[in-house]
Amino acid sequence: MTSNFNVLLNVLEQKLIVIGSASATTSDLNEEDAEAALIFDCSALCQIGNVKGNLIGMYALSPPLFELLAKHLQLTNSKLARQYPAVHYGVLKTLYSHCAAHEHFIHNSDLFKQSDTTNVMSLTSLTKDNFEDLLKLHHRLIVNSHLSCHDTKKLVLNWLAEIIDALPQEDNGLLTLPLLLKLSHAIIDIAYSDEEEICNLCCRLLNKIVKRQRDLDVSFLVRLFDLCRFWLQSNETSIHDSYYAILCCLPVNILTSKFPTHGTLLSSKNDYSGFASIVKRNHMNTPYLGTFTTHCFNLILGYILVNHQMPRMYATTWLERLFQSCQRKSNNGASKDEHLPENQHRLLSYEQLPNFGNDALIWFWAIWECAQFCVMNKLKTPLGKPQETFLALE
């Protein structure tokens, strides 16, 4: 298997796998055949990995299967994850299958038995560090999740949910361990994903963490509050309701500590709400491009002034679709980015904000564009002459 793996690493110009004192070997297969062979190898290893611990020891595998999959096969290699997502997912799925068959190596982990000196078996066990290594692997995969395919991200998050459910119920301090707390912070980062399914999976995970552990780290709870505040503005009902449920579980002192003290709302370092404010200001400084048409103006003002309803198919997405239709080159051929100053960061633009399914932001864009349309046309709009337009808006 490692020889086939080295074929791909050779293509990526990465360091080849060397196990023990043996020299690196490379299969004579081409890239495509090596990839297919590796996926087959993963399927075969699943059968071996599912064998219970006392039986798999009889195979005398060297290195052990967990070590081969988690350490030697480079699951955190960003180039491998990008260029060979099927192989990356296959290896991770094989590791998951092996760990699930052994209850994720939780019960013989030294992570929970640091004060237990009488349990000699836990100290001499070959798998006593597996759970800790597994959590470190999950942390690196989540931090670099932008390099992984959608299915890989789903697998990692569902796997973490299983691990949290499998943690010993009698120990209430597990989630305050530094490694698990670090992992919880990483989950908050990926929860700002623009993929609805990933966002919901993160919400499910965070909900489990909050309900399981009441005395969580304050910095984690503050960041979780910021996350909930951001997604409460989502136009997806499922996301809005899920994060509202988490918000209701947060301690009162965390909620009240975010109230204004000197006229401004307190925010954590990674609060996306502050980022959204910068995006709004940058959009207000962008010159009028002419892509917001009379039709757009009619749709928005019709909805606001006379409650004109959209077809059921577009009832929740019409405004976002309208926004996307305006992100094109203007009639004079100049794109939006050409008007931005050189020192203005391109990421701080509306279309780059994580998951635009955000009602507060999209309505700000709509109202601002309507106001600009009125100014540019000197209040001569479909609502009538300047005086009529002014009265209608008033």
XYZ file of C-alpha atoms in Angstrom:
394
model
C 0.000 0.000 0.000
C 2.776 2.431 0.888
C 4.500 1.782 -2.445
C 1.299 2.796 -4.283
C 1.001 5.798 -1.984
C 4.535 6.845 -2.855
C 3.529 6.999 -6.527
C 1.105 9.832 -5.695
C 3.568 11.549 -3.375
C 6.168 11.394 -6.124
C 3.742 13.161 -8.491
C 3.120 15.811 -5.824
C 6.877 16.147 -5.242
C 6.393 15.302 -1.573
C 8.607 13.306 0.767
C 8.061 9.568 0.263
C 6.855 7.266 3.037
C 9.606 5.326 4.793
C 8.630 2.926 7.573
C 11.310 1.791 9.985
C 14.777 1.239 8.586
C 13.523 0.166 5.152
C 14.196 2.368 2.159
C 11.396 4.118 0.284
C 9.788 1.951 -2.404
C 7.654 3.018 -5.336
C 5.210 0.876 -7.295
C 5.585 0.502 -11.052
C 1.917 1.509 -11.512
C 1.049 4.802 -13.164
C -0.711 7.581 -11.275
C -4.278 6.599 -12.228
C -3.784 2.889 -11.481
C -2.053 3.645 -8.184
C -5.003 5.797 -7.110
C -7.477 3.004 -7.960
C -5.301 0.433 -6.165
C -5.180 2.585 -3.031
C -8.963 2.894 -2.907
C -9.185 -0.907 -3.199
C -6.549 -1.278 -0.456
C -8.620 0.966 1.818
C -11.674 -1.260 1.302
C -9.630 -4.354 2.155
C -8.090 -2.730 5.235
C -11.571 -1.893 6.525
C -12.164 -5.621 6.957
C -8.919 -6.014 8.896
C -9.472 -2.857 10.922
C -12.889 -3.967 12.134
C -11.426 -7.015 13.903
C -11.613 -6.667 17.695
C -8.482 -5.714 19.607
C -7.562 -9.101 21.071
C -7.766 -10.721 17.620
C -6.027 -8.014 15.597
C -3.049 -8.397 17.918
C -2.587 -11.908 16.544
C -1.865 -10.426 13.104
C 1.271 -8.781 14.542
C 0.995 -5.929 12.066
C 4.036 -3.685 11.838
C 3.408 -0.828 12.066
C 0.009 -1.196 13.792
C -2.932 -0.312 11.569
C -3.774 2.848 13.532
C -0.206 4.120 13.235
C -0.096 3.342 9.509
C -3.328 5.205 8.756
C -3.079 8.116 11.204
C 0.633 8.885 10.984
C 2.339 7.367 7.952
C -0.287 7.960 5.237
C -0.144 11.744 5.630
C -3.809 12.590 6.201
C -2.829 16.191 6.923
C -0.960 16.605 3.628
C -2.730 19.563 1.978
C -1.552 18.714 -1.544
C -2.811 15.154 -1.215
C -6.218 16.339 0.061
C -6.620 18.756 -2.856
C -5.357 16.632 -5.732
C -6.503 13.159 -4.625
C -9.670 13.718 -2.556
C -10.930 10.143 -3.145
C -7.734 8.627 -1.713
C -7.709 11.102 1.180
C -11.327 10.280 2.008
C -10.723 6.525 1.608
C -7.827 6.491 4.084
C -9.785 8.601 6.574
C -12.862 6.368 6.217
C -10.698 3.293 6.856
C -9.265 4.921 9.974
C -12.777 5.825 11.137
C -13.965 2.240 10.625
C -11.004 0.907 12.623
C -11.501 3.406 15.464
C -15.276 2.874 15.624
C -14.724 -0.883 16.011
C -12.512 -0.141 19.023
C -14.756 2.554 20.571
C -12.332 5.233 19.361
C -9.733 3.982 21.895
C -11.378 6.120 24.577
C -11.535 3.687 27.478
C -7.843 2.776 27.554
C -6.603 6.307 26.951
C -4.175 7.876 29.408
C -5.898 11.186 28.760
C -8.548 10.227 31.323
C -6.352 8.134 33.626
C -3.564 10.527 34.528
C -4.141 10.024 38.247
C -4.590 6.253 38.017
C -1.232 4.622 38.820
C -2.667 1.191 39.649
C -3.837 0.448 36.135
C -0.678 -1.103 34.717
C -2.411 -2.250 31.575
C -3.235 1.320 30.568
C 0.402 2.326 30.938
C 1.773 -0.549 28.905
C -0.946 -0.714 26.305
C 0.148 -0.030 22.759
C -3.059 1.919 22.164
C -3.005 4.167 25.232
C -1.979 7.215 23.145
C -4.274 6.513 20.205
C -7.180 8.642 21.418
C -4.975 11.662 22.054
C -3.357 11.235 18.623
C -6.826 10.947 17.111
C -7.943 14.257 18.627
C -4.787 15.978 17.386
C -5.471 14.607 13.900
C -9.058 15.885 14.016
C -7.858 19.311 15.073
C -5.437 19.558 12.145
C -8.093 18.322 9.701
C -10.609 20.917 10.908
C -8.090 23.769 10.869
C -7.249 22.871 7.253
C -10.821 21.950 6.307
C -10.819 24.470 3.442
C -8.455 22.080 1.637
C -10.684 19.017 2.088
C -13.652 17.900 0.028
C -17.213 18.169 1.339
C -17.512 14.449 2.171
C -14.290 14.509 4.184
C -15.509 17.454 6.265
C -18.810 15.659 6.885
C -16.990 12.505 7.983
C -14.759 14.394 10.436
C -17.670 16.279 12.031
C -19.917 13.203 12.301
C -16.987 11.282 13.752
C -16.443 13.956 16.398
C -20.127 13.795 17.311
C -19.754 10.047 17.917
C -16.660 10.643 20.055
C -18.459 13.189 22.250
C -21.370 10.776 22.715
C -18.932 8.002 23.657
C -17.050 10.006 26.311
C -17.557 8.664 29.861
C -20.693 10.247 31.290
C -19.460 10.148 34.891
C -16.510 12.469 34.192
C -17.870 16.013 33.842
C -14.502 17.689 33.315
C -13.483 16.012 30.071
C -14.384 18.864 27.738
C -12.271 21.285 29.769
C -9.098 19.366 28.887
C -6.786 21.640 26.823
C -6.813 19.365 23.762
C -10.607 19.055 23.650
C -11.011 22.780 24.302
C -8.642 23.550 21.420
C -10.734 21.280 19.216
C -13.925 23.065 20.307
C -12.466 26.421 19.243
C -11.601 24.936 15.836
C -15.219 23.789 15.427
C -16.388 27.383 15.930
C -14.054 28.514 13.137
C -15.431 26.007 10.631
C -19.011 26.798 11.732
C -18.799 30.016 9.687
C -18.667 27.806 6.577
C -20.701 28.777 3.520
C -21.893 25.149 3.175
C -25.274 24.741 4.849
C -24.760 21.062 5.711
C -21.379 21.733 7.329
C -22.858 24.646 9.260
C -25.662 22.410 10.585
C -23.231 19.638 11.550
C -21.117 22.146 13.492
C -24.241 23.381 15.231
C -25.112 19.818 16.228
C -21.603 19.338 17.622
C -21.585 22.598 19.560
C -25.007 21.794 20.976
C -23.660 18.489 22.304
C -20.663 20.243 23.854
C -22.738 22.921 25.601
C -25.281 20.436 26.963
C -22.562 18.040 28.082
C -20.328 20.553 29.871
C -21.764 23.491 31.802
C -18.539 25.066 33.111
C -16.840 25.634 29.781
C -14.023 28.103 29.201
C -15.283 31.703 29.112
C -13.375 32.570 25.926
C -15.035 29.627 24.172
C -18.491 30.684 25.358
C -17.922 34.272 24.207
C -16.897 33.077 20.742
C -19.902 30.762 20.674
C -22.158 33.716 21.509
C -20.681 35.670 18.579
C -21.295 32.695 16.299
C -24.926 32.403 17.398
C -25.439 36.141 16.966
C -24.107 35.904 13.416
C -26.337 32.982 12.399
C -29.474 34.394 14.018
C -29.550 36.662 10.958
C -29.557 33.706 8.561
C -32.425 33.410 6.099
C -32.292 29.608 6.489
C -34.875 28.697 9.121
C -33.109 25.480 10.153
C -29.818 27.286 10.821
C -31.531 30.184 12.599
C -33.521 27.870 14.892
C -30.559 25.593 15.654
C -28.284 28.414 16.771
C -31.099 30.056 18.710
C -31.416 26.791 20.667
C -27.700 26.969 21.536
C -28.022 30.623 22.535
C -30.745 29.674 25.019
C -28.311 27.248 26.694
C -25.540 29.795 27.262
C -24.962 31.115 30.806
C -26.655 34.418 31.618
C -23.374 36.065 32.636
C -21.987 35.466 29.119
C -25.064 36.977 27.495
C -25.130 40.057 29.727
C -21.368 40.622 29.430
C -21.926 41.362 25.732
C -24.272 44.269 26.409
C -22.969 47.762 25.496
C -20.813 49.359 28.191
C -19.534 52.472 26.429
C -21.895 52.720 23.501
C -20.393 49.819 21.553
C -21.145 46.116 21.616
C -18.246 44.076 22.970
C -16.839 41.555 20.506
C -14.270 38.789 20.553
C -11.177 38.841 18.354
C -12.655 36.515 15.730
C -16.184 37.945 15.720
C -17.551 37.942 12.176
C -20.130 40.565 13.130
C -17.342 43.165 13.223
C -16.120 41.881 9.887
C -19.616 42.403 8.482
C -19.536 46.041 9.616
C -16.319 46.606 7.674
C -17.916 45.039 4.611
C -20.871 47.437 4.889
C -18.598 50.472 5.116
C -16.511 49.327 2.173
C -19.647 48.808 0.103
C -20.832 52.324 0.955
C -17.495 53.674 -0.319
C -17.785 51.801 -3.622
C -18.833 53.989 -6.593
C -22.214 53.352 -8.195
C -21.721 50.862 -11.031
C -25.098 50.934 -12.751
C -25.796 47.203 -12.403
C -28.747 47.891 -10.084
C -31.530 48.363 -12.633
C -35.055 49.771 -12.620
C -36.368 46.209 -12.401
C -34.377 45.638 -9.188
C -35.692 48.893 -7.736
C -39.296 47.922 -8.568
C -38.973 44.491 -6.955
C -37.497 45.766 -3.683
C -39.728 48.834 -3.279
C -42.766 46.801 -4.310
C -42.026 44.329 -1.526
C -41.410 47.065 1.059
C -44.170 49.545 0.176
C -47.067 47.368 -1.005
C -45.950 43.937 0.279
C -45.781 42.477 -3.214
C -45.184 38.740 -2.688
C -42.776 36.704 -4.782
C -43.630 33.295 -6.299
C -43.466 30.520 -3.725
C -40.436 28.982 -5.430
C -38.392 32.135 -4.726
C -40.117 33.252 -1.523
C -36.983 32.953 0.624
C -34.240 33.392 -1.977
C -35.451 36.172 -4.298
C -33.369 38.922 -2.705
C -30.199 36.847 -2.693
C -30.785 35.947 -6.351
C -31.243 39.640 -7.090
C -27.951 40.410 -5.364
C -26.118 37.789 -7.405
C -27.567 39.168 -10.649
C -26.061 42.577 -9.846
C -22.530 41.198 -9.409
C -21.525 41.687 -13.026
C -19.624 44.203 -15.091
C -21.342 47.516 -15.590
C -22.419 48.818 -18.987
C -19.122 50.619 -19.481
C -17.227 47.349 -19.023
C -15.564 48.247 -15.725
C -15.705 45.638 -13.023
C -16.286 46.335 -9.380
C -12.723 45.512 -8.348
C -11.271 48.083 -10.747
C -12.805 50.897 -8.672
C -11.277 49.732 -5.386
C -8.152 51.459 -4.052
C -5.000 49.365 -4.245
C -4.668 49.197 -0.473
C -8.243 47.978 0.084
C -8.296 44.280 0.870
C -10.322 42.415 -1.762
C -11.700 39.991 0.818
C -13.558 42.814 2.517
C -16.244 42.904 -0.133
C -19.848 41.814 -0.008
C -19.577 38.810 -2.286
C -16.654 37.398 -0.255
C -18.437 37.377 3.103
C -18.787 33.835 4.508
C -22.220 32.495 3.544
C -24.258 35.327 2.170
C -27.461 33.765 3.488
C -27.660 36.590 5.996
C -30.818 38.686 6.109
C -29.320 41.702 7.869
C -26.500 42.085 5.353
C -28.535 41.425 2.259
C -31.244 43.921 3.264
C -28.588 46.527 3.994
C -27.273 46.011 0.459
C -30.790 46.277 -1.005
C -31.720 49.503 0.821
C -28.362 51.122 0.078
C -28.643 50.316 -3.628
C -32.182 51.727 -3.722
C -30.947 54.930 -2.079
C -28.092 55.211 -4.581
C -30.521 54.594 -7.445
C -32.681 57.511 -6.245
C -29.700 59.840 -5.897
C -28.217 58.964 -9.283
C -31.574 59.502 -10.994
C -32.329 62.701 -9.040
C -35.434 61.073 -7.506
C -36.935 60.403 -10.945
C -37.907 56.770 -10.347
C -40.719 54.343 -11.249
C -42.504 55.758 -8.186
C -43.038 59.001 -10.095
C -41.603 62.499 -10.236
C -39.104 63.632 -7.574
C -41.851 64.938 -5.258
C -43.910 61.742 -5.676
C -40.864 59.550 -5.053
C -40.005 61.522 -1.928
C -43.559 61.242 -0.556
C -43.765 57.506 -1.325
C -40.517 56.804 0.486
C -41.464 59.064 3.364
